[in-house]
Amino acid sequence: MRPQIGLVPIITLSVSSCGYCSPVNLAASSGSSSASTAPESSQSSTSTYSTSIAAATPPASLSLPNAYTAGPFATGAYSEYYSGYEATQTSVEPQPKVSDWVRGKTFELNLTDPNTVPAENFIDPVVLPPSRSHPNVAAEISKPGANFSTEASLGSLTTAIDRISQIIGDNASDSCGACEENYSARSSGSVIAQVLQFANVTGLDGQMLCAKQMPKSFCTVPPVSTYDASLYFNTTEPFSKVAPSPSGKTMKVLHLSDFHLDARYAVGSEAECSDYLCCRSKTSIASNSTSVALPSQLPAPRYGAYQCDTPYDLAMAAMEAIPILTGTNGTGFNFTIFTELQKAEDLGQRAWVVGHVVAGWDGSAALKNPADLWAQIQARLGSIINPWRALSADLSLPARYSPHVLAATFLGVNTLPSELCVPLYLTYANNGTVKDESTALAATWVGPSLTPLTNLNSGFRMYEVDEKTFDIIDAYAWYSNVSSFSSLDGQTDRGPSYDFEYSTREAYGSNITWPATAPLNATWWHKVTEQMEIQPSLVSQFHQYQGRLSVKTGNCTSAACVSAKVCYIRAGTAADGQACPKGYSSVQ
């Protein structure tokens, strides 16, 4: 067995959550949901090989269970609950009391009650920037063909934001709800106004705003700017920048991402609604022709649904399952500190970078310039020696912090549509002009989301990490089959099951010559992409794991889809990803 110590958490959260792990209440579960074989979207449905994924088990060396079924909601997770919303309830989500310890005050239930929680903030002051020059902005922006391309046209930003929201709301539908609700001064409008106050709307800022927020016929995305990234770095570089040798001892690191704990989750509400976000008391499914609400299609299950964020019950089930499935129950958590890269280099340390926005893959999530700068930080300046890049010889390549300082990058992403669920992508030397195992510099690991939103199974990942180098030796994934949650309603005997999904090394590395102690770094992953080109079924497997074996996940069996997926994995910047074939980055 590989040596193990405690669990170091990497938590990339969109919403804060309770980190309580309930006492052990084991009810072993067997079996896993099978992956969907729905037709491919944007692809030929012709398949020449099976898309089924065999059930996996944890490596014997880890001595871990295959699955764990959570017990009922842990009553001790919170000290007090509001009346009628106790942990033993099955028809509503538990509502723990929220208190201000400083003032000794317990807040009213209506702040967390799914039926009454405020949608807008009418208590805190709205911070707005000073008005600009145009006195008649409301009248001007209401005119047909109004021009917003000049700085003066912004006029009074406060009035403009509210008026633009009203105009858009009157003339177009908004997939994320009412426009005024999202962009009025008491929601996002005040923040937008503050940002626009400092924007150069006649320059690059205006071009990017137009390209990203307006129809494509209005503006094109400007090219990547040319700049000298060395100005961001210390000009004195170490004489010898060598990636350290492994220690042979490992620790376990948990990657939790996108909790998305939804205090407004309402059991029994519409889970397949026509207005995002579903599973809330006021959501419904409307007729396309009459806008009249139709009968419920799927009452929201107690533990969650594919179109909804995480209810308390699912979050607690995950917290209960994690220490059991990862073999860390009773060992507790270690702490880790993430430092600035230059300081880490000066001290001869290695570092992890933790973020949330995907810089590469299909290029849809990040802006080109920041993504390009990050690629330069990873891969452009200096020279390094990486003993694992070539097993037969050491190679010197352009790089600044990879891999002698930067051991790995971890992201947690839940974009809309979140079924993109990016698993991993690579950065190459020389801005990716040549992509092979000798130029692969950095791997970015993107954690699975705990929330099922959208159409994904709930999941988490654990890394086995070298104690000295902080390199990833293996990565293990678990998932919970959201399509089974409706069967758990109306009872308190058991909760959802989390099942072992795969070992990364075993799933993708069977045909790769690679030492057991060597990390799953960018070189290894490039070799995986080469195997994908030879053995397309690996891409189909990668695609199913990308959706975490959700029944909503389609197939990726066509030559076009296989080629596109390989391109996405090898795309380390937004510009690189946008050059890949379109329409295959999602799992649906």
XYZ file of C-alpha atoms in Angstrom:
588
model
C 0.000 0.000 0.000
C 1.229 3.491 -0.761
C 1.972 5.503 2.390
C -0.901 7.813 3.263
C -1.396 10.788 5.522
C -4.370 13.061 6.061
C -6.582 14.828 3.601
C -5.592 18.219 2.203
C -8.661 19.994 0.821
C -8.796 21.904 -2.449
C -12.132 23.660 -2.261
C -13.229 25.782 -5.209
C -16.653 26.898 -4.126
C -19.201 29.156 -5.743
C -21.331 29.201 -2.592
C -20.149 28.605 0.964
C -21.283 25.388 2.549
C -21.189 23.501 5.806
C -18.201 21.204 6.066
C -19.686 18.889 8.699
C -19.076 15.179 8.300
C -21.682 13.100 10.093
C -20.938 10.004 12.185
C -20.575 6.748 10.331
C -23.880 5.157 9.370
C -22.871 2.543 6.857
C -25.250 0.876 4.467
C -23.102 -0.570 1.706
C -24.415 -0.127 -1.805
C -23.590 -2.117 -4.891
C -24.106 -1.367 -8.514
C -23.741 1.772 -10.559
C -25.890 3.596 -13.042
C -25.005 2.857 -16.624
C -24.063 5.630 -18.985
C -26.620 6.914 -21.430
C -26.502 5.884 -25.052
C -28.479 8.840 -26.362
C -27.595 10.039 -29.871
C -24.714 12.445 -30.252
C -25.570 16.121 -30.639
C -23.946 17.957 -33.560
C -22.478 14.660 -34.729
C -23.141 11.618 -36.810
C -24.883 8.968 -34.740
C -22.969 6.200 -36.502
C -21.053 4.130 -33.987
C -18.537 1.399 -34.667
C -17.858 0.403 -31.057
C -19.656 0.096 -27.731
C -20.144 3.177 -25.562
C -20.897 1.258 -22.360
C -18.565 1.824 -19.420
C -17.651 -1.156 -17.280
C -18.090 -0.726 -13.524
C -14.799 0.209 -11.910
C -13.444 -0.569 -8.453
C -10.810 1.277 -6.404
C -7.257 -0.061 -6.735
C -6.658 -2.873 -4.241
C -3.724 -0.948 -2.763
C -6.103 1.688 -1.395
C -8.376 -0.753 0.493
C -11.424 1.418 -0.139
C -15.115 0.454 -0.440
C -16.776 0.487 -3.864
C -19.676 2.645 -2.692
C -21.306 4.217 0.320
C -24.978 4.890 0.966
C -25.651 7.823 3.250
C -27.998 7.520 6.171
C -30.780 9.990 7.008
C -29.958 13.666 7.371
C -27.573 14.014 10.320
C -29.572 15.726 13.066
C -26.355 16.848 14.736
C -25.083 18.699 11.691
C -26.596 21.936 13.036
C -27.475 22.820 16.595
C -30.981 24.177 15.927
C -33.588 24.122 13.165
C -36.618 26.285 12.470
C -39.930 24.744 13.513
C -41.351 22.587 10.736
C -37.989 22.380 8.962
C -36.171 19.927 11.235
C -33.629 17.402 9.961
C -36.208 14.603 10.171
C -38.559 16.207 7.634
C -39.029 14.467 4.277
C -41.385 16.845 2.462
C -39.260 19.990 2.910
C -35.583 20.831 3.031
C -34.125 21.192 6.542
C -33.600 24.827 7.548
C -30.905 25.321 10.212
C -31.291 28.460 12.294
C -29.026 31.321 11.234
C -27.693 33.420 14.111
C -25.563 36.492 14.666
C -23.335 35.457 17.558
C -21.997 38.976 18.084
C -25.414 40.524 18.662
C -26.976 37.375 20.054
C -29.728 37.463 17.434
C -31.411 34.638 15.525
C -32.666 35.708 12.121
C -36.251 35.196 11.014
C -37.223 32.083 9.056
C -38.299 34.164 6.053
C -34.632 34.780 5.190
C -34.128 31.065 4.431
C -37.662 29.760 3.882
C -37.745 28.696 0.187
C -41.137 30.399 -0.196
C -40.202 33.769 1.272
C -36.434 34.255 0.887
C -35.882 37.717 -0.677
C -34.871 37.784 -4.336
C -33.518 41.355 -4.097
C -31.716 43.338 -1.419
C -33.826 46.265 -0.250
C -31.916 46.788 3.013
C -28.277 47.476 2.155
C -27.430 50.750 0.392
C -26.870 50.721 -3.373
C -23.387 51.993 -4.269
C -23.412 53.809 -7.595
C -20.736 55.824 -9.408
C -21.194 59.524 -10.161
C -23.209 60.473 -13.224
C -21.483 61.196 -16.526
C -22.145 63.936 -19.014
C -25.244 63.113 -21.045
C -28.353 64.608 -19.328
C -30.981 62.929 -21.523
C -29.634 59.400 -21.578
C -33.012 57.780 -20.833
C -34.563 59.421 -23.882
C -31.530 58.828 -26.076
C -31.195 55.106 -25.415
C -34.919 54.603 -26.051
C -34.602 55.826 -29.641
C -34.571 53.248 -32.453
C -30.986 52.496 -33.484
C -29.550 54.112 -30.337
C -25.740 54.169 -30.385
C -23.855 52.980 -27.298
C -20.416 52.931 -28.900
C -19.148 56.249 -27.505
C -18.266 57.204 -23.973
C -20.715 60.110 -23.964
C -23.566 57.834 -24.905
C -23.341 56.132 -21.517
C -24.523 59.354 -19.869
C -25.948 58.781 -16.418
C -24.915 55.190 -15.763
C -27.503 54.625 -13.065
C -30.350 55.684 -15.308
C -28.843 53.904 -18.297
C -28.557 50.538 -16.602
C -32.136 50.618 -15.354
C -33.472 51.926 -18.652
C -31.542 49.380 -20.736
C -32.872 46.631 -18.459
C -36.398 47.885 -19.037
C -35.933 48.070 -22.826
C -34.468 44.570 -23.031
C -37.160 43.246 -20.725
C -39.869 44.758 -22.931
C -38.460 43.401 -26.177
C -36.692 40.125 -25.486
C -36.796 37.090 -23.267
C -33.976 36.395 -20.840
C -33.030 32.743 -20.280
C -31.870 33.537 -16.752
C -35.087 35.246 -15.614
C -36.491 38.749 -15.836
C -33.958 41.277 -17.132
C -34.883 43.907 -14.559
C -34.527 41.350 -11.772
C -30.989 40.582 -12.896
C -29.729 43.995 -13.944
C -31.613 46.614 -11.938
C -29.730 48.861 -9.506
C -30.579 46.539 -6.595
C -29.260 43.396 -8.279
C -26.290 43.365 -10.660
C -26.896 46.815 -12.088
C -24.940 48.707 -9.446
C -21.901 46.482 -9.967
C -22.116 46.830 -13.744
C -22.376 50.597 -13.401
C -19.232 50.702 -11.264
C -17.317 48.629 -13.807
C -18.499 50.738 -16.739
C -17.444 53.909 -14.911
C -13.820 52.858 -15.460
C -14.281 51.301 -18.902
C -12.701 52.710 -22.026
C -15.777 52.101 -24.132
C -14.189 53.498 -27.302
C -11.192 51.177 -26.956
C -10.561 47.517 -26.146
C -13.103 47.516 -23.277
C -15.877 48.614 -25.619
C -14.860 46.129 -28.293
C -14.928 43.248 -25.807
C -18.253 44.341 -24.304
C -19.794 44.541 -27.750
C -18.338 41.202 -28.862
C -19.442 39.371 -25.737
C -22.810 40.971 -25.007
C -24.238 41.854 -28.421
C -25.185 39.660 -31.432
C -22.165 38.434 -33.400
C -23.113 40.626 -36.357
C -22.392 43.743 -34.289
C -18.743 43.165 -33.351
C -16.021 40.592 -33.761
C -13.768 39.508 -30.900
C -10.517 41.518 -31.105
C -7.281 39.531 -31.526
C -4.958 38.704 -28.624
C -2.961 41.775 -27.623
C 0.809 41.771 -27.991
C 2.695 42.499 -24.793
C 5.885 41.522 -22.988
C 4.907 39.169 -20.185
C 8.423 39.293 -18.719
C 7.482 42.642 -17.135
C 5.329 40.685 -14.694
C 8.202 38.521 -13.458
C 11.383 38.862 -11.475
C 14.168 39.334 -14.035
C 16.577 37.225 -11.955
C 15.935 33.561 -12.575
C 17.458 30.598 -10.759
C 20.533 29.141 -12.469
C 19.148 25.631 -12.487
C 15.385 25.146 -12.502
C 14.857 21.444 -12.057
C 11.623 19.690 -11.204
C 12.256 17.723 -7.976
C 12.414 13.942 -7.837
C 9.513 12.103 -6.192
C 9.641 10.923 -2.601
C 7.663 7.723 -3.096
C 5.317 8.758 -0.277
C 1.856 10.109 -0.976
C -0.901 12.056 0.696
C -4.571 12.392 -0.188
C -6.073 15.625 -1.486
C -9.798 16.190 -1.835
C -11.132 18.357 -4.678
C -14.600 19.740 -4.007
C -16.087 22.142 -6.493
C -19.325 23.996 -7.109
C -21.310 23.169 -4.011
C -24.000 25.624 -5.136
C -25.935 25.113 -1.918
C -29.460 26.385 -2.648
C -31.294 27.627 0.437
C -34.344 28.192 -1.803
C -34.546 24.566 -2.947
C -38.205 23.533 -2.520
C -39.068 19.824 -2.364
C -41.976 19.056 -4.692
C -41.574 22.166 -6.851
C -41.031 21.890 -10.624
C -37.686 20.193 -11.369
C -37.970 20.531 -15.173
C -39.100 24.138 -15.367
C -39.156 26.504 -18.319
C -37.483 29.350 -16.404
C -34.065 28.897 -14.815
C -33.428 28.087 -11.912
C -35.649 25.034 -11.280
C -36.642 23.385 -7.983
C -37.858 26.633 -6.459
C -41.340 27.354 -5.155
C -42.278 29.788 -7.947
C -40.904 27.802 -10.895
C -43.256 26.168 -13.356
C -43.367 24.717 -16.840
C -45.214 26.925 -19.306
C -46.916 26.260 -22.619
C -44.923 27.712 -25.524
C -48.071 29.056 -27.177
C -50.097 30.365 -24.230
C -47.538 30.875 -21.409
C -50.038 29.100 -19.151
C -48.445 26.943 -16.491
C -48.772 23.228 -17.208
C -49.040 20.375 -14.673
C -45.779 19.453 -12.979
C -43.496 17.251 -15.072
C -41.132 16.225 -12.252
C -41.679 17.172 -8.602
C -38.304 18.130 -7.148
C -36.876 15.121 -5.271
C -35.613 15.651 -1.756
C -31.991 14.990 -2.745
C -31.817 17.008 -5.950
C -32.437 16.978 -9.699
C -30.544 17.559 -12.953
C -31.866 21.109 -13.579
C -31.327 22.280 -10.005
C -28.643 23.306 -7.546
C -27.647 21.402 -4.414
C -30.223 20.954 -1.631
C -29.095 20.583 1.982
C -29.854 16.855 1.939
C -27.506 16.113 -0.986
C -24.745 18.264 0.500
C -24.932 16.421 3.806
C -24.986 13.022 2.087
C -21.783 13.934 0.230
C -20.094 15.140 3.422
C -20.996 11.846 5.059
C -19.753 9.729 2.151
C -16.445 11.485 1.441
C -14.382 10.369 4.486
C -15.631 6.792 4.160
C -14.956 6.462 0.438
C -11.561 8.178 0.567
C -10.317 6.204 3.571
C -9.755 9.306 5.703
C -12.475 8.829 8.304
C -10.932 9.581 11.681
C -7.673 11.042 10.337
C -8.987 14.599 10.039
C -7.840 17.305 7.660
C -4.462 18.915 7.073
C -4.100 22.517 6.011
C -2.398 23.882 2.942
C -1.333 27.429 2.047
C -1.212 28.702 -1.531
C 1.486 31.310 -2.156
C 2.408 33.698 -4.964
C 4.506 32.030 -7.685
C 7.486 34.405 -7.620
C 7.798 34.058 -3.853
C 7.595 30.286 -4.166
C 10.417 30.324 -6.749
C 12.568 32.582 -4.562
C 12.181 30.157 -1.657
C 12.754 27.049 -3.778
C 9.203 25.838 -3.171
C 6.565 24.294 -5.370
C 3.048 25.665 -5.629
C -0.463 24.842 -6.710
C -2.668 27.411 -8.382
C -6.382 27.241 -7.611
C -8.938 29.064 -9.751
C -12.412 28.821 -11.194
C -12.490 30.000 -14.828
C -11.284 27.644 -17.577
C -8.638 29.372 -19.711
C -8.561 26.760 -22.476
C -10.647 23.752 -23.579
C -13.132 25.111 -26.177
C -12.293 28.769 -25.409
C -15.842 29.686 -24.386
C -15.245 30.590 -20.732
C -12.268 32.988 -20.650
C -11.234 36.193 -22.382
C -8.321 35.790 -24.780
C -5.860 38.233 -23.214
C -5.952 36.961 -19.602
C -5.847 33.359 -20.844
C -2.828 34.150 -23.002
C -1.029 35.844 -20.096
C -1.621 32.832 -17.880
C -0.226 30.572 -20.598
C 2.908 32.743 -20.679
C 3.265 32.476 -16.918
C 3.071 28.721 -17.265
C 5.073 28.162 -20.379
C 7.023 30.949 -22.099
C 9.984 32.353 -20.216
C 13.220 30.758 -18.992
C 14.381 27.152 -19.335
C 13.605 24.102 -17.262
C 14.629 20.483 -16.928
C 11.837 17.993 -16.333
C 13.023 14.413 -15.761
C 9.577 13.025 -16.589
C 9.151 14.819 -19.933
C 11.279 12.293 -21.769
C 12.133 8.985 -20.162
C 15.268 8.606 -22.260
C 16.749 12.110 -22.036
C 16.343 15.468 -20.344
C 14.960 18.261 -22.532
C 15.316 22.023 -22.055
C 12.223 24.007 -23.015
C 10.959 27.571 -22.725
C 9.007 28.018 -19.497
C 8.771 30.349 -16.543
C 7.238 28.465 -13.656
C 6.361 25.038 -15.105
C 7.163 22.567 -13.785
C 9.949 23.576 -11.348
C 7.552 25.769 -9.327
C 4.061 25.038 -10.626
C 3.210 21.452 -9.709
C -0.430 21.591 -10.821
C -3.370 23.883 -11.474
C -6.814 23.086 -10.107
C -10.058 24.677 -11.238
C -13.666 24.264 -10.269
C -16.006 25.247 -13.049
C -19.739 25.183 -13.449
C -20.439 27.284 -16.509
C -23.775 27.653 -18.215
C -24.397 25.312 -19.822
C -22.542 23.440 -17.087
C -22.816 20.166 -18.985
C -19.521 21.317 -20.544
C -18.026 19.980 -17.299
C -14.424 20.350 -18.493
C -12.288 17.517 -17.002
C -8.740 18.594 -17.948
C -6.685 20.472 -20.534
C -3.000 21.016 -21.355
C -0.651 23.947 -21.904
C 2.305 23.658 -24.287
C 5.595 25.507 -24.748
C 6.067 28.175 -27.425
C 2.382 29.115 -27.344
C 1.422 25.671 -28.578
C 3.044 26.040 -31.993
C 4.183 22.411 -31.644
C 2.128 20.018 -29.544
C 3.851 16.805 -28.615
C 5.064 15.076 -25.468
C 8.303 17.076 -25.466
C 6.474 20.438 -25.403
C 3.627 19.569 -23.009
C 4.279 21.681 -19.911
C 1.279 21.931 -17.606
C -1.942 20.050 -16.888
C -4.973 21.867 -15.513
C -7.304 19.631 -13.510
C -10.939 20.737 -13.382
C -12.891 19.284 -10.475
C -16.344 17.717 -10.823
C -19.211 19.693 -9.330
C -21.190 18.552 -6.321
C -24.248 20.254 -7.818
C -26.082 18.281 -10.532
C -26.663 21.497 -12.504
C -27.001 20.985 -15.424
C -27.830 17.330 -16.263
C -24.769 15.968 -14.442
C -24.394 13.444 -11.678
C -23.112 14.820 -8.376
C -19.435 14.038 -7.846
C -16.080 14.701 -6.224
C -12.459 13.738 -6.789
C -9.474 12.718 -4.667
C -5.833 13.072 -5.703
C -2.975 10.905 -4.544
C -0.124 13.411 -4.283
C 3.615 12.987 -3.772
C 4.509 14.450 -0.361
C 7.705 16.083 -1.649
C 6.979 17.181 -5.215
C 3.198 17.754 -4.876
C 2.774 16.037 -8.249
C -0.410 14.064 -8.977
C 0.310 10.326 -8.844
C -3.304 9.290 -9.443
C -6.783 10.800 -9.324
C -9.941 8.982 -8.234
C -13.545 10.025 -8.889
C -16.889 9.197 -7.271
C -20.425 10.043 -8.382
C -24.039 9.794 -7.236
C -26.753 8.814 -9.709
C -29.182 11.759 -9.624
C -31.758 9.913 -11.741
C -32.369 7.592 -8.757
C -33.145 10.358 -6.249
C -36.927 10.339 -6.723
C -37.020 6.798 -5.298
C -35.586 8.097 -2.011
C -38.488 10.450 -1.254
C -40.883 9.843 1.631
C -38.535 7.768 3.804
C -35.732 8.363 6.308
C -33.924 5.028 6.233
C -31.298 5.925 3.694
C -29.951 8.641 1.463
C -28.218 8.590 -1.920
C -25.280 6.360 -2.741
C -21.901 7.609 -3.943
C -20.146 5.054 -6.153
C -16.550 4.738 -7.283
C -16.249 5.968 -10.871
C -12.639 5.503 -12.001
C -8.914 5.660 -11.334
C -7.365 8.028 -13.876
C -4.168 6.005 -14.234
C -6.065 2.758 -14.782
C -8.768 4.260 -17.018
C -6.432 5.914 -19.530
C -2.923 4.553 -19.010
C -3.110 0.828 -19.762
C -1.312 1.198 -23.116
C 1.198 3.841 -21.988
C 4.728 3.005 -20.859
C 5.107 5.048 -17.687
C 6.828 4.326 -14.347
C 4.537 3.681 -11.384
C 6.160 6.522 -9.434
C 5.984 9.014 -12.314
C 3.264 11.677 -12.011
C 0.233 12.114 -14.243
C 1.669 15.329 -15.638
C 1.256 17.066 -18.988
C 3.599 14.617 -20.725
C 1.518 11.659 -19.562
C -1.703 13.348 -20.601
C -0.344 14.129 -24.055
C 0.463 10.443 -24.410
C -3.168 9.764 -23.460
C -4.372 12.025 -26.283
C -2.122 10.122 -28.697
C -3.758 6.878 -27.534
C -7.163 8.496 -28.038
C -6.284 9.077 -31.686
C -5.322 5.418 -32.015
C -8.124 4.021 -29.852
C -11.269 6.207 -30.215
C -13.134 4.243 -27.537
C -10.948 6.072 -24.996
C -12.588 9.325 -26.099
C -16.038 7.783 -25.686
C -15.033 6.745 -22.169
C -13.608 10.217 -21.478
C -16.902 11.726 -22.698
C -19.000 9.549 -20.385
C -16.796 10.402 -17.414
C -17.062 14.059 -18.426
C -20.804 13.784 -17.708
C -20.088 11.601 -14.652
C -22.092 8.699 -16.145
C -25.265 10.784 -16.189
C -28.265 9.309 -18.007
C -28.472 12.715 -19.725
C -25.060 12.296 -21.358
C -25.033 11.532 -25.078
C -22.422 9.638 -27.071
C -19.122 10.692 -28.592
C -18.370 8.011 -31.167
C -17.987 9.807 -34.490
C -14.589 10.663 -35.947
C -15.505 14.357 -35.778
C -16.277 14.199 -32.061
C -13.121 12.219 -31.279
C -10.949 14.722 -33.138
C -12.649 17.685 -31.440
C -12.243 16.260 -27.923
C -8.520 15.706 -28.482
C -8.258 19.270 -29.750
C -10.009 20.610 -26.618
C -7.710 18.678 -24.275
C -4.689 20.121 -26.096
C -6.023 23.705 -25.997
C -4.421 25.689 -23.156
C -5.748 29.134 -24.071
C -9.047 30.654 -25.151
C -7.664 31.478 -28.601
C -6.373 27.920 -28.966
C -9.711 26.423 -27.959
C -11.704 28.668 -30.266
C -9.686 27.274 -33.171
C -10.979 23.753 -32.424
C -14.095 22.328 -34.119
C -17.308 23.709 -32.654
C -20.207 21.817 -31.139
C -18.549 18.925 -29.310
C -17.401 20.383 -25.975
C -20.684 19.634 -24.179
C -21.720 16.162 -23.083
C -25.264 16.714 -24.389
